[in-house]
Structure formats: C-alpha cells, structure tokens
C-alpha cells in the first residue's frame, strides 16, 4: 500500500517521495511518483497523559481506554503512557490492575506501561495533586504499586526524605525515573541524575525556581546533556520566551508532553483529574483556586505550537517522536524507516492530522 504522500520524516530528516507499507511495516521510503502533498511522520509518543476525550485513566475501564486510545490516534498519537496522578494506594493499584488486564490490547494508540506521577512528590510543589495523597519516599509502597500492574516510569521529588535512595532503587529495577513536583536545590537534582534519573517532568512547572547561585531542578536539567526535558507547550504553562530558552538549551533532548486530562477534546466545562475538580476555559484547566491542572492540549497542536516558537519541522517532530522513544528506551517507537513498524501519522501542509496508522492499519482517516 502506498500512502500517496509528497515526503516523509525519515530518521529525523525530511525525504521527498512516497512511502510504501506492507505487512504492518514500512517497506520503502523516497518512492516516486510522490504525492502532491502530505507528510508522513512517525506516530507521536506521549509520555504524560492523564486522560482524554472524557476518560480519566485513574478510573477508566477497558472501554474507556479504548475510547481514549482511539481519540488520541486522531491527534496523531500512536503510543502513550497513561499517567496516574497521586492518589490513595488502593485507587492507584486498582487503576494499574485495569491496565494489566488490557494486556496492551485496545484499538487505537498503543497503551504503554503507566507513568506514576507521584505519590512521592514535594508538598511544596504539589500543583494539582491533592496534598493529602502525597507520601514520603517508600520503597515498599513503590514495590506494591509496581506489582499491581505495568509501571514503566515514575516521577519522583528527589529531595524528600528517602527520595535519593528511592530514585536509585527504581533505576536499578529498570524503571525510568523523572524528577518533578520538586523543591530540589541544584545539588539534590545533580545527585539524583548521577544515580540514573533520566528526565525532568514538565520543566519549570511545579518546581523550585532557578536562582543565580542555585539552578534548582530546571537549571540542572537544562545544563546536563544526559537529561531529557519534558515540557507542556500549550501556550499556557510556559511563556514564549521560556519555550525558546528550552529549545535553545535542549538540542535533541526536548520531549513534548500533553499532560492532557479527560477534558481534552471536549470543550469548556467541569471535569475531574483524579479526586480534584477542574474547570476548563479555552486552553486552560484549573482548580477552583486557580492552580493549573494538566492541560487540554493535543500532541499535534503541541508540535505546531513548538514550530510557532521557532522550532524547525525536524526539531518539532523529533520532540514528539524519536526523542520520547529514546527517553523510554524504545527503539521500536518513534521512527519511520524501512523495516520499522508502520506507526505513521500523515499530516497536511498545515500539519493537521489526516490519517493515523498503527502497525500499518488505519485507525483514523480524516476528512
Ligand atoms: Zn504534574
């Protein structure tokens, strides 16, 4: 099957020509005749999404996952980490057992192991997390949660009591650790990255500020070439200048995340994020006290927003595809090249999603 596109983003470079798909894989790229328009890119990978299209992953059932996965595919996402906000251990364990029962199998975007955003976070930077649900670093609780279902990624505040030891423990277990919701000073962030933490969670949001003699978590993360920087580029969470600074400082380490909540794709109104009530107005999702509570961002829009801040097409697409795949150590994701699984999004000239294929099967065909 030919996609009929004019070009494709192949291993980070734009290549003119059509793309052929066979048996669920990319068979060939750079083919002529090329289509008149359309760009084939690797499917997007979202490492932080709490919910989508009316579904909150903390309480979703299998049908909910299927609905969200299908709606995410319409935004070009072909794989995502359901992200669980800090919640009582039994609630989190229940959500993880639902995820385990899916066994990877829903139509639509591929469901990856969960991202636990908490509960081992700083009460000083809880953001939209209910402070009552936060816990000191606790290996036993972490082990219980990991036993309840598939967990691949944990956001931890390294400076809380036992935090560094927990980071080290989770890294040794093969989990990906990101630092966030944290009051870490620079030295605590450095210590955690030296112990194998790999990323920063939504840089600049919910963390100690970068000061002249204390770079804090954001300054350390930006300065280290071994750290992936995740950011919510929805034109709400970060000022344009901040995004441009992140772009300049990351060079291949920027990972776009949506941090979307169930309201994403539904419009204004009252929604939930875990046990918190959220009001959505336009692009903003907030608690009653005004605290930002996730986003209503979609990944295709994040890519366009990043280009609006000066990123090249290659840089913007990398931040939604190959870089999150590298962060997750998943060479099977985020690449479009001969032999790769055909997780592909076809974008029009305005970078709107026209088609989404997962393992070569069309799961979304736009108008
Ligand atoms: Zn957060």
Short mmCIF file of C-alpha atoms and ligand atoms in Angstrom, two decimals:
data_model
loop_
_atom_site.label_atom_id
_atom_site.label_comp_id
_atom_site.label_asym_id
_atom_site.label_seq_id
_atom_site.Cartn_x
_atom_site.Cartn_y
_atom_site.Cartn_z
CA UNK A 1 0.00 0.00 0.00
CA UNK A 2 1.24 3.47 -0.90
CA UNK A 3 0.41 6.42 1.39
CA UNK A 4 0.41 8.91 -1.50
CA UNK A 5 2.46 11.49 0.40
CA UNK A 6 4.88 14.06 -1.01
CA UNK A 7 7.53 13.45 1.65
CA UNK A 8 8.36 11.63 4.86
CA UNK A 9 10.31 12.36 8.02
CA UNK A 10 12.80 9.51 7.95
CA UNK A 11 15.18 9.14 10.89
CA UNK A 12 14.93 12.83 11.64
CA UNK A 13 15.36 14.13 8.07
CA UNK A 14 12.83 15.20 5.50
CA UNK A 15 12.93 12.90 2.48
CA UNK A 16 10.94 13.62 -0.69
CA UNK A 17 8.87 10.79 -2.10
CA UNK A 18 6.08 8.41 -1.20
CA UNK A 19 6.03 5.69 1.46
CA UNK A 20 5.04 2.05 0.99
CA UNK A 21 3.57 -0.04 3.81
CA UNK A 22 3.49 -3.84 3.74
CA UNK A 23 2.53 -6.39 6.39
CA UNK A 24 2.33 -3.79 9.13
CA UNK A 25 5.79 -2.40 8.44
CA UNK A 26 7.32 0.39 6.42
CA UNK A 27 8.54 -1.28 3.27
CA UNK A 28 10.15 1.62 1.40
CA UNK A 29 10.55 5.41 1.50
CA UNK A 30 11.52 8.06 -1.05
CA UNK A 31 9.42 6.44 -3.77
CA UNK A 32 8.31 8.08 -6.97
CA UNK A 33 5.91 9.17 -8.06
CA UNK A 34 5.43 11.18 -4.89
CA UNK A 35 2.03 12.52 -3.88
CA UNK A 36 1.31 16.20 -4.45
CA UNK A 37 1.06 16.98 -0.73
CA UNK A 38 1.12 15.36 2.67
CA UNK A 39 3.92 14.43 5.03
CA UNK A 40 4.31 11.01 6.63
CA UNK A 41 5.87 11.18 10.10
CA UNK A 42 6.41 8.60 12.81
CA UNK A 43 3.38 8.33 15.10
CA UNK A 44 3.57 10.56 18.15
CA UNK A 45 4.56 9.18 21.57
CA UNK A 46 3.12 10.90 24.65
CA UNK A 47 4.87 10.02 27.91
CA UNK A 48 2.47 12.02 30.06
CA UNK A 49 -1.27 11.96 29.51
CA UNK A 50 -3.76 11.68 32.39
CA UNK A 51 -6.83 11.22 30.26
CA UNK A 52 -8.50 12.21 27.05
CA UNK A 53 -11.92 12.61 25.45
CA UNK A 54 -13.91 12.16 28.65
CA UNK A 55 -11.73 9.37 30.04
CA UNK A 56 -9.62 9.75 33.21
CA UNK A 57 -7.06 6.92 33.32
CA UNK A 58 -7.19 6.79 37.11
CA UNK A 59 -10.74 5.44 36.98
CA UNK A 60 -11.03 4.22 33.36
CA UNK A 61 -12.27 0.75 32.47
CA UNK A 62 -11.29 -1.19 29.34
CA UNK A 63 -13.96 0.53 27.26
CA UNK A 64 -12.68 3.90 28.46
CA UNK A 65 -9.14 3.02 27.44
CA UNK A 66 -10.39 2.03 24.01
CA UNK A 67 -12.24 5.34 23.64
CA UNK A 68 -9.25 7.40 24.74
CA UNK A 69 -6.81 5.40 22.60
CA UNK A 70 -8.98 5.95 19.55
CA UNK A 71 -9.33 9.69 20.27
CA UNK A 72 -5.57 10.01 20.85
CA UNK A 73 -4.93 8.36 17.48
CA UNK A 74 -6.99 11.14 15.88
CA UNK A 75 -4.34 13.57 17.21
CA UNK A 76 -1.51 11.52 15.71
CA UNK A 77 -0.56 9.70 18.92
CA UNK A 78 0.29 6.04 18.30
CA UNK A 79 1.67 5.18 21.76
CA UNK A 80 1.16 6.73 25.18
CA UNK A 81 1.91 6.27 28.85
CA UNK A 82 -1.31 6.56 30.86
CA UNK A 83 -0.30 8.84 33.70
CA UNK A 84 -1.71 8.38 37.17
CA UNK A 85 -1.88 11.40 39.44
CA UNK A 86 -1.09 10.94 43.17
CA UNK A 87 -3.95 9.03 44.73
CA UNK A 88 -4.58 6.67 47.65
CA UNK A 89 -2.56 3.46 47.11
CA UNK A 90 -5.66 1.30 46.65
CA UNK A 91 -7.02 3.61 43.95
CA UNK A 92 -3.71 3.61 42.11
CA UNK A 93 -3.39 -0.19 42.43
CA UNK A 94 -6.91 -0.64 41.05
CA UNK A 95 -6.07 1.57 38.05
CA UNK A 96 -2.91 -0.46 37.46
CA UNK A 97 -4.80 -3.75 37.59
CA UNK A 98 -7.18 -2.42 34.92
CA UNK A 99 -4.16 -1.59 32.82
CA UNK A 100 -2.70 -5.06 33.40
CA UNK A 101 -5.96 -6.63 32.23
CA UNK A 102 -5.79 -4.73 28.93
CA UNK A 103 -2.62 -6.66 28.13
CA UNK A 104 -1.72 -3.97 25.58
CA UNK A 105 -4.79 -4.76 23.54
CA UNK A 106 -7.09 -1.90 22.59
CA UNK A 107 -7.85 -0.47 19.17
CA UNK A 108 -6.21 2.87 18.64
CA UNK A 109 -2.98 4.14 20.11
CA UNK A 110 -0.79 1.59 21.86
CA UNK A 111 -1.09 1.66 25.65
CA UNK A 112 2.37 1.64 27.21
CA UNK A 113 3.13 0.85 30.87
CA UNK A 114 1.95 3.55 33.27
CA UNK A 115 3.67 6.72 34.32
CA UNK A 116 3.17 7.15 38.07
CA UNK A 117 3.29 10.87 38.70
CA UNK A 118 3.64 10.55 42.45
CA UNK A 119 2.82 9.96 45.21
CA UNK A 120 6.48 10.55 46.17
CA UNK A 121 6.40 14.30 45.50
CA UNK A 122 7.07 17.53 47.38
CA UNK A 123 4.15 19.05 49.33
CA UNK A 124 5.69 22.43 48.45
CA UNK A 125 5.09 21.91 44.73
CA UNK A 126 2.06 19.63 44.60
CA UNK A 127 0.44 21.60 41.79
CA UNK A 128 -2.94 19.99 41.12
CA UNK A 129 -2.12 16.86 43.15
CA UNK A 130 -4.11 16.57 46.36
CA UNK A 131 -1.51 17.11 49.13
CA UNK A 132 -3.32 14.51 51.24
CA UNK A 133 -2.28 11.87 48.69
CA UNK A 134 1.46 12.62 48.80
CA UNK A 135 3.77 10.17 50.58
CA UNK A 136 7.35 10.16 51.80
CA UNK A 137 9.61 8.02 49.65
CA UNK A 138 8.63 4.43 50.40
CA UNK A 139 10.19 1.50 48.56
CA UNK A 140 7.62 -0.94 49.84
CA UNK A 141 4.72 1.13 48.55
CA UNK A 142 6.54 1.57 45.24
CA UNK A 143 7.01 -2.20 45.03
CA UNK A 144 3.32 -2.79 45.82
CA UNK A 145 2.25 -0.44 43.07
CA UNK A 146 4.67 -1.95 40.58
CA UNK A 147 3.28 -5.38 41.43
CA UNK A 148 -0.31 -4.22 40.78
CA UNK A 149 0.21 -3.63 37.07
CA UNK A 150 2.63 -2.44 34.41
CA UNK A 151 4.65 0.59 35.51
CA UNK A 152 7.44 1.91 33.33
CA UNK A 153 8.08 5.42 34.54
CA UNK A 154 7.89 7.26 37.85
CA UNK A 155 8.10 10.97 38.66
CA UNK A 156 9.84 11.50 42.00
CA UNK A 157 10.92 14.53 44.04
CA UNK A 158 14.49 13.53 44.95
CA UNK A 159 14.87 15.85 47.94
CA UNK A 160 12.04 14.38 50.05
CA UNK A 161 13.08 12.02 52.82
CA UNK A 162 14.44 8.83 51.27
CA UNK A 163 13.99 10.31 47.80
CA UNK A 164 17.51 9.72 46.50
CA UNK A 165 17.53 6.13 47.70
CA UNK A 166 14.17 5.59 46.01
CA UNK A 167 15.47 7.05 42.76
CA UNK A 168 18.40 4.65 42.89
CA UNK A 169 16.16 1.71 43.75
CA UNK A 170 13.70 2.40 40.91
CA UNK A 171 16.53 2.87 38.40
CA UNK A 172 18.03 -0.45 39.48
CA UNK A 173 14.65 -2.09 38.90
CA UNK A 174 14.78 -0.88 35.31
CA UNK A 175 12.19 1.88 35.68
CA UNK A 176 12.62 5.26 34.08
CA UNK A 177 12.76 7.97 36.72
CA UNK A 178 11.90 11.57 36.02
CA UNK A 179 12.27 14.34 38.58
CA UNK A 180 9.40 16.70 39.20
CA UNK A 181 6.92 18.32 41.60
CA UNK A 182 10.09 19.06 43.49
CA UNK A 183 11.77 21.60 45.72
CA UNK A 184 15.20 20.15 44.91
CA UNK A 185 18.13 22.51 45.01
CA UNK A 186 20.72 22.06 42.33
CA UNK A 187 22.84 19.68 44.38
CA UNK A 188 19.92 17.32 45.07
CA UNK A 189 19.00 17.30 41.38
CA UNK A 190 22.61 16.56 40.42
CA UNK A 191 22.77 13.71 42.93
CA UNK A 192 19.57 12.18 41.54
CA UNK A 193 20.74 12.45 37.92
CA UNK A 194 24.06 10.90 38.93
CA UNK A 195 22.04 7.97 40.31
CA UNK A 196 20.33 7.38 36.99
CA UNK A 197 17.27 9.64 36.88
CA UNK A 198 16.73 10.40 33.22
CA UNK A 199 14.31 13.30 32.77
CA UNK A 200 12.59 16.30 34.27
CA UNK A 201 8.80 16.35 34.44
CA UNK A 202 7.13 19.42 32.84
CA UNK A 203 10.13 21.69 33.24
CA UNK A 204 9.58 24.93 35.16
CA UNK A 205 6.09 23.90 36.28
CA UNK A 206 5.77 22.75 39.92
CA UNK A 207 9.42 23.05 40.92
CA UNK A 208 11.82 25.31 42.79
CA UNK A 209 12.80 28.33 40.75
CA UNK A 210 16.12 28.73 39.01
CA UNK A 211 18.12 31.27 41.03
CA UNK A 212 21.54 32.82 40.37
CA UNK A 213 23.51 30.55 42.67
CA UNK A 214 21.04 27.71 42.80
CA UNK A 215 19.97 26.39 39.39
CA UNK A 216 17.44 24.07 41.04
CA UNK A 217 15.95 21.22 39.04
CA UNK A 218 15.22 23.21 35.85
CA UNK A 219 18.71 24.70 35.62
CA UNK A 220 20.42 21.37 36.27
CA UNK A 221 18.18 19.52 33.79
CA UNK A 222 18.82 22.07 31.05
CA UNK A 223 22.57 22.06 31.66
CA UNK A 224 23.07 18.29 31.50
CA UNK A 225 23.36 16.60 28.11
CA UNK A 226 22.24 13.29 29.63
CA UNK A 227 18.83 14.56 30.81
CA UNK A 228 15.62 14.59 28.77
CA UNK A 229 13.48 17.67 29.25
CA UNK A 230 9.72 17.26 29.07
CA UNK A 231 7.61 20.36 28.56
CA UNK A 232 3.96 21.33 28.15
CA UNK A 233 3.94 23.64 25.12
CA UNK A 234 0.29 24.67 25.18
CA UNK A 235 0.90 28.44 25.32
CA UNK A 236 -0.48 28.38 28.87
CA UNK A 237 2.09 26.59 31.06
CA UNK A 238 5.18 28.35 29.70
CA UNK A 239 5.86 31.83 28.34
CA UNK A 240 7.01 32.02 24.74
CA UNK A 241 10.45 33.22 25.88
CA UNK A 242 10.71 30.23 28.21
CA UNK A 243 9.93 27.83 25.38
CA UNK A 244 12.57 29.48 23.21
CA UNK A 245 15.09 29.15 26.03
CA UNK A 246 14.21 25.46 26.41
CA UNK A 247 14.56 24.97 22.66
CA UNK A 248 17.97 26.61 22.65
CA UNK A 249 19.16 24.66 25.66
CA UNK A 250 17.97 21.16 24.85
CA UNK A 251 19.18 20.34 21.32
CA UNK A 252 17.68 16.93 20.77
CA UNK A 253 16.61 16.37 24.39
CA UNK A 254 13.23 18.07 24.33
CA UNK A 255 10.21 15.82 24.79
CA UNK A 256 6.78 17.31 24.18
CA UNK A 257 4.13 16.05 26.57
CA UNK A 258 0.47 16.97 26.62
CA UNK A 259 -0.27 16.32 30.34
CA UNK A 260 -3.84 16.22 28.98
CA UNK A 261 -6.79 15.47 31.24
CA UNK A 262 -10.20 13.96 30.50
CA UNK A 263 -11.46 17.35 29.30
CA UNK A 264 -9.10 17.31 26.31
CA UNK A 265 -11.10 17.39 23.13
CA UNK A 266 -14.39 18.18 24.85
CA UNK A 267 -14.50 21.95 25.38
CA UNK A 268 -15.32 24.19 28.34
CA UNK A 269 -16.94 22.80 31.47
CA UNK A 270 -16.40 20.99 34.78
CA UNK A 271 -14.24 17.89 34.84
CA UNK A 272 -12.11 15.72 37.11
CA UNK A 273 -8.44 14.96 37.48
CA UNK A 274 -8.22 12.13 39.99
CA UNK A 275 -10.16 13.37 43.04
CA UNK A 276 -9.83 17.04 42.06
CA UNK A 277 -12.49 19.15 40.37
CA UNK A 278 -11.24 21.07 37.37
CA UNK A 279 -12.78 23.92 35.40
CA UNK A 280 -11.86 24.24 31.75
CA UNK A 281 -11.96 27.57 29.97
CA UNK A 282 -10.49 27.72 26.50
CA UNK A 283 -6.93 26.43 26.68
CA UNK A 284 -6.81 26.44 30.48
CA UNK A 285 -7.69 23.74 33.01
CA UNK A 286 -7.62 24.96 36.60
CA UNK A 287 -8.60 24.01 40.14
CA UNK A 288 -11.01 26.35 41.92
CA UNK A 289 -8.01 28.18 43.48
CA UNK A 290 -6.59 28.89 40.01
CA UNK A 291 -3.82 26.25 40.06
CA UNK A 292 -3.21 24.82 36.60
CA UNK A 293 -4.44 21.23 36.49
CA UNK A 294 -2.98 19.44 33.49
CA UNK A 295 -3.96 20.66 30.07
CA UNK A 296 -6.39 20.23 27.22
CA UNK A 297 -3.51 20.05 24.77
CA UNK A 298 -3.28 17.54 21.91
CA UNK A 299 0.10 16.41 20.60
CA UNK A 300 -0.43 17.61 17.03
CA UNK A 301 -1.13 21.07 18.40
CA UNK A 302 1.97 20.89 20.64
CA UNK A 303 4.06 20.22 17.52
CA UNK A 304 2.53 23.21 15.73
CA UNK A 305 2.97 25.38 18.85
CA UNK A 306 6.66 24.47 19.06
CA UNK A 307 7.15 25.50 15.45
CA UNK A 308 5.37 28.74 16.31
CA UNK A 309 8.18 29.32 18.84
CA UNK A 310 10.83 28.91 16.17
CA UNK A 311 11.50 25.16 16.08
CA UNK A 312 12.22 23.63 12.69
CA UNK A 313 9.87 20.94 11.39
CA UNK A 314 12.54 18.34 12.14
CA UNK A 315 13.04 19.56 15.72
CA UNK A 316 9.33 19.80 16.44
CA UNK A 317 8.56 16.32 15.10
CA UNK A 318 11.59 14.80 16.86
CA UNK A 319 10.26 16.16 20.17
CA UNK A 320 7.02 14.21 19.65
CA UNK A 321 8.52 11.03 18.17
CA UNK A 322 12.16 9.95 18.31
CA UNK A 323 13.15 11.79 21.47
CA UNK A 324 10.36 10.40 23.69
CA UNK A 325 11.15 6.95 22.24
CA UNK A 326 14.81 7.39 23.26
CA UNK A 327 13.74 8.57 26.70
CA UNK A 328 11.68 5.38 27.04
CA UNK A 329 14.49 3.23 25.57
CA UNK A 330 12.00 2.04 22.96
CA UNK A 331 13.76 1.78 19.59
CA UNK A 332 10.57 0.19 18.26
CA UNK A 333 8.71 3.51 18.66
CA UNK A 334 9.03 6.95 17.12
CA UNK A 335 10.86 6.05 13.90
CA UNK A 336 9.77 5.89 10.30
CA UNK A 337 12.24 3.88 8.23
CA UNK A 338 12.19 0.73 6.14
CA UNK A 339 11.62 -2.26 8.40
CA UNK A 340 10.08 -0.25 11.27
CA UNK A 341 6.57 -0.99 12.41
CA UNK A 342 4.21 1.25 10.47
CA UNK A 343 3.06 3.55 13.26
CA UNK A 344 2.61 6.54 11.00
CA UNK A 345 0.79 9.85 11.03
CA UNK A 346 0.04 11.65 7.77
CA UNK A 347 -0.01 15.42 8.16
CA UNK A 348 -1.30 18.00 5.71
CA UNK A 349 0.62 21.12 4.75
CA UNK A 350 -0.68 22.90 7.87
CA UNK A 351 0.45 19.92 10.00
CA UNK A 352 -3.09 18.87 10.81
CA UNK A 353 -3.55 15.11 11.19
CA UNK A 354 -5.07 13.49 8.10
CA UNK A 355 -4.52 9.79 8.76
CA UNK A 356 -3.09 7.65 11.51
CA UNK A 357 -1.84 4.10 11.02
CA UNK A 358 -0.84 1.72 13.76
CA UNK A 359 1.13 -1.34 12.67
CA UNK A 360 0.02 -0.48 9.14
CA UNK A 361 -3.67 -0.48 9.99
CA UNK A 362 -5.58 2.73 9.50
CA UNK A 363 -7.14 3.72 12.82
CA UNK A 364 -8.02 7.25 11.79
CA UNK A 365 -8.90 8.64 8.39
CA UNK A 366 -9.54 12.40 8.42
CA UNK A 367 -11.99 14.27 6.32
ZN1 LIG B 1 2.45 17.31 37.17
#
